[in-house]
Amino acid sequence: VDASCTGRGRSRFNPDQTYGYGWWLRDFAGRQGCFAWGSGGQYVTVFRDLGLIVVTTSSTVVSDERRDHRRQIFDIVERLILPAVGS
């Protein structure tokens, strides 16, 4: 998991987005998370420092709204899940 969640490259679409071995890396409210992104917005996010795995499902329909939906899922993780677990 440590090797997989270490940045190895950058997205060609967004140079600020770091990628490990099969995992995207992102800061979630000050905590480093690495996540797998499935079709239509299915996510598995690992927070190594908390010993926490968050699995979310969302629309299986791939559409233009998928990007806004992703922001909403990340917002729920940042505002509701991480503060409850981290305290």
Coordinates of C-alpha atoms in Angstrom, one line a residue:
V1 CA 0.0 0.0 0.0
D2 CA 2.8 2.4 0.8
A3 CA 4.5 1.9 -2.5
S4 CA 1.2 2.1 -4.4
C5 CA 0.2 5.4 -2.7
T6 CA 3.5 7.2 -3.4
G7 CA 3.4 9.6 -6.3
R8 CA 5.0 8.2 -9.4
G9 CA 3.7 10.5 -12.1
R10 CA 1.4 13.3 -13.1
S11 CA -1.9 13.3 -15.0
R12 CA -1.5 14.5 -18.6
F13 CA -4.8 16.3 -18.2
N14 CA -4.1 18.0 -14.9
P15 CA -0.4 18.4 -14.0
D16 CA -1.4 19.1 -10.4
Q17 CA -2.9 15.6 -10.1
T18 CA -0.4 13.0 -8.8
Y19 CA -0.7 9.3 -9.6
G20 CA 0.8 6.3 -7.8
Y21 CA 0.7 2.6 -8.8
G22 CA -3.0 2.4 -9.8
W23 CA -4.0 5.1 -7.3
W24 CA -4.7 8.8 -7.5
L25 CA -3.3 11.0 -4.7
R26 CA -5.2 13.9 -3.2
D27 CA -5.3 16.1 -0.1
F28 CA -8.6 15.7 1.7
A29 CA -9.0 18.4 4.4
G30 CA -5.3 18.3 5.2
R31 CA -5.0 14.5 5.1
Q32 CA -3.3 12.6 2.3
G33 CA -5.6 10.1 0.7
C34 CA -5.1 7.8 -2.3
F35 CA -8.1 6.7 -4.2
A36 CA -9.1 4.3 -7.0
W37 CA -11.6 5.8 -9.4
G38 CA -14.1 3.5 -11.0
S39 CA -16.6 3.9 -13.8
G40 CA -19.3 6.4 -13.2
G41 CA -17.8 7.7 -10.0
Q42 CA -17.2 4.7 -7.8
Y43 CA -14.3 5.3 -5.3
V44 CA -12.2 3.5 -2.8
T45 CA -10.1 5.9 -0.8
V46 CA -7.4 4.9 1.6
F47 CA -6.2 7.2 4.5
R48 CA -3.1 5.4 5.7
D49 CA -2.5 7.7 8.7
L50 CA -6.0 6.9 10.0
G51 CA -6.2 3.2 9.1
L52 CA -9.3 4.1 7.2
I53 CA -10.8 3.0 3.9
V54 CA -13.8 4.9 2.6
V55 CA -15.9 3.2 -0.2
T56 CA -18.4 5.3 -2.0
T57 CA -20.8 4.5 -4.9
S58 CA -22.6 7.0 -7.1
S59 CA -24.2 7.2 -10.5
T60 CA -23.2 4.4 -12.8
V61 CA -24.2 6.6 -15.7
V62 CA -21.3 8.4 -17.2
S63 CA -22.4 12.0 -18.0
D64 CA -21.3 15.6 -17.9
E65 CA -22.6 15.8 -14.3
R66 CA -20.1 13.2 -13.2
R67 CA -17.5 15.9 -12.4
D68 CA -19.8 17.8 -10.1
H69 CA -20.8 14.6 -8.5
R70 CA -17.2 13.8 -7.8
R71 CA -16.7 17.1 -6.0
Q72 CA -19.8 16.3 -3.9
I73 CA -18.5 12.9 -2.9
F74 CA -15.1 14.4 -1.9
D75 CA -16.9 17.2 0.0
I76 CA -18.8 14.6 2.0
V77 CA -15.6 12.8 2.9
E78 CA -13.9 16.0 3.9
R79 CA -16.7 17.6 5.9
L80 CA -18.5 14.6 7.4
I81 CA -16.4 11.5 7.5
L82 CA -12.8 12.7 8.2
P83 CA -13.8 15.0 11.1
A84 CA -15.8 12.2 12.8
V85 CA -13.0 9.7 12.5
G86 CA -10.1 12.1 13.2
S87 CA -11.5 13.3 16.5

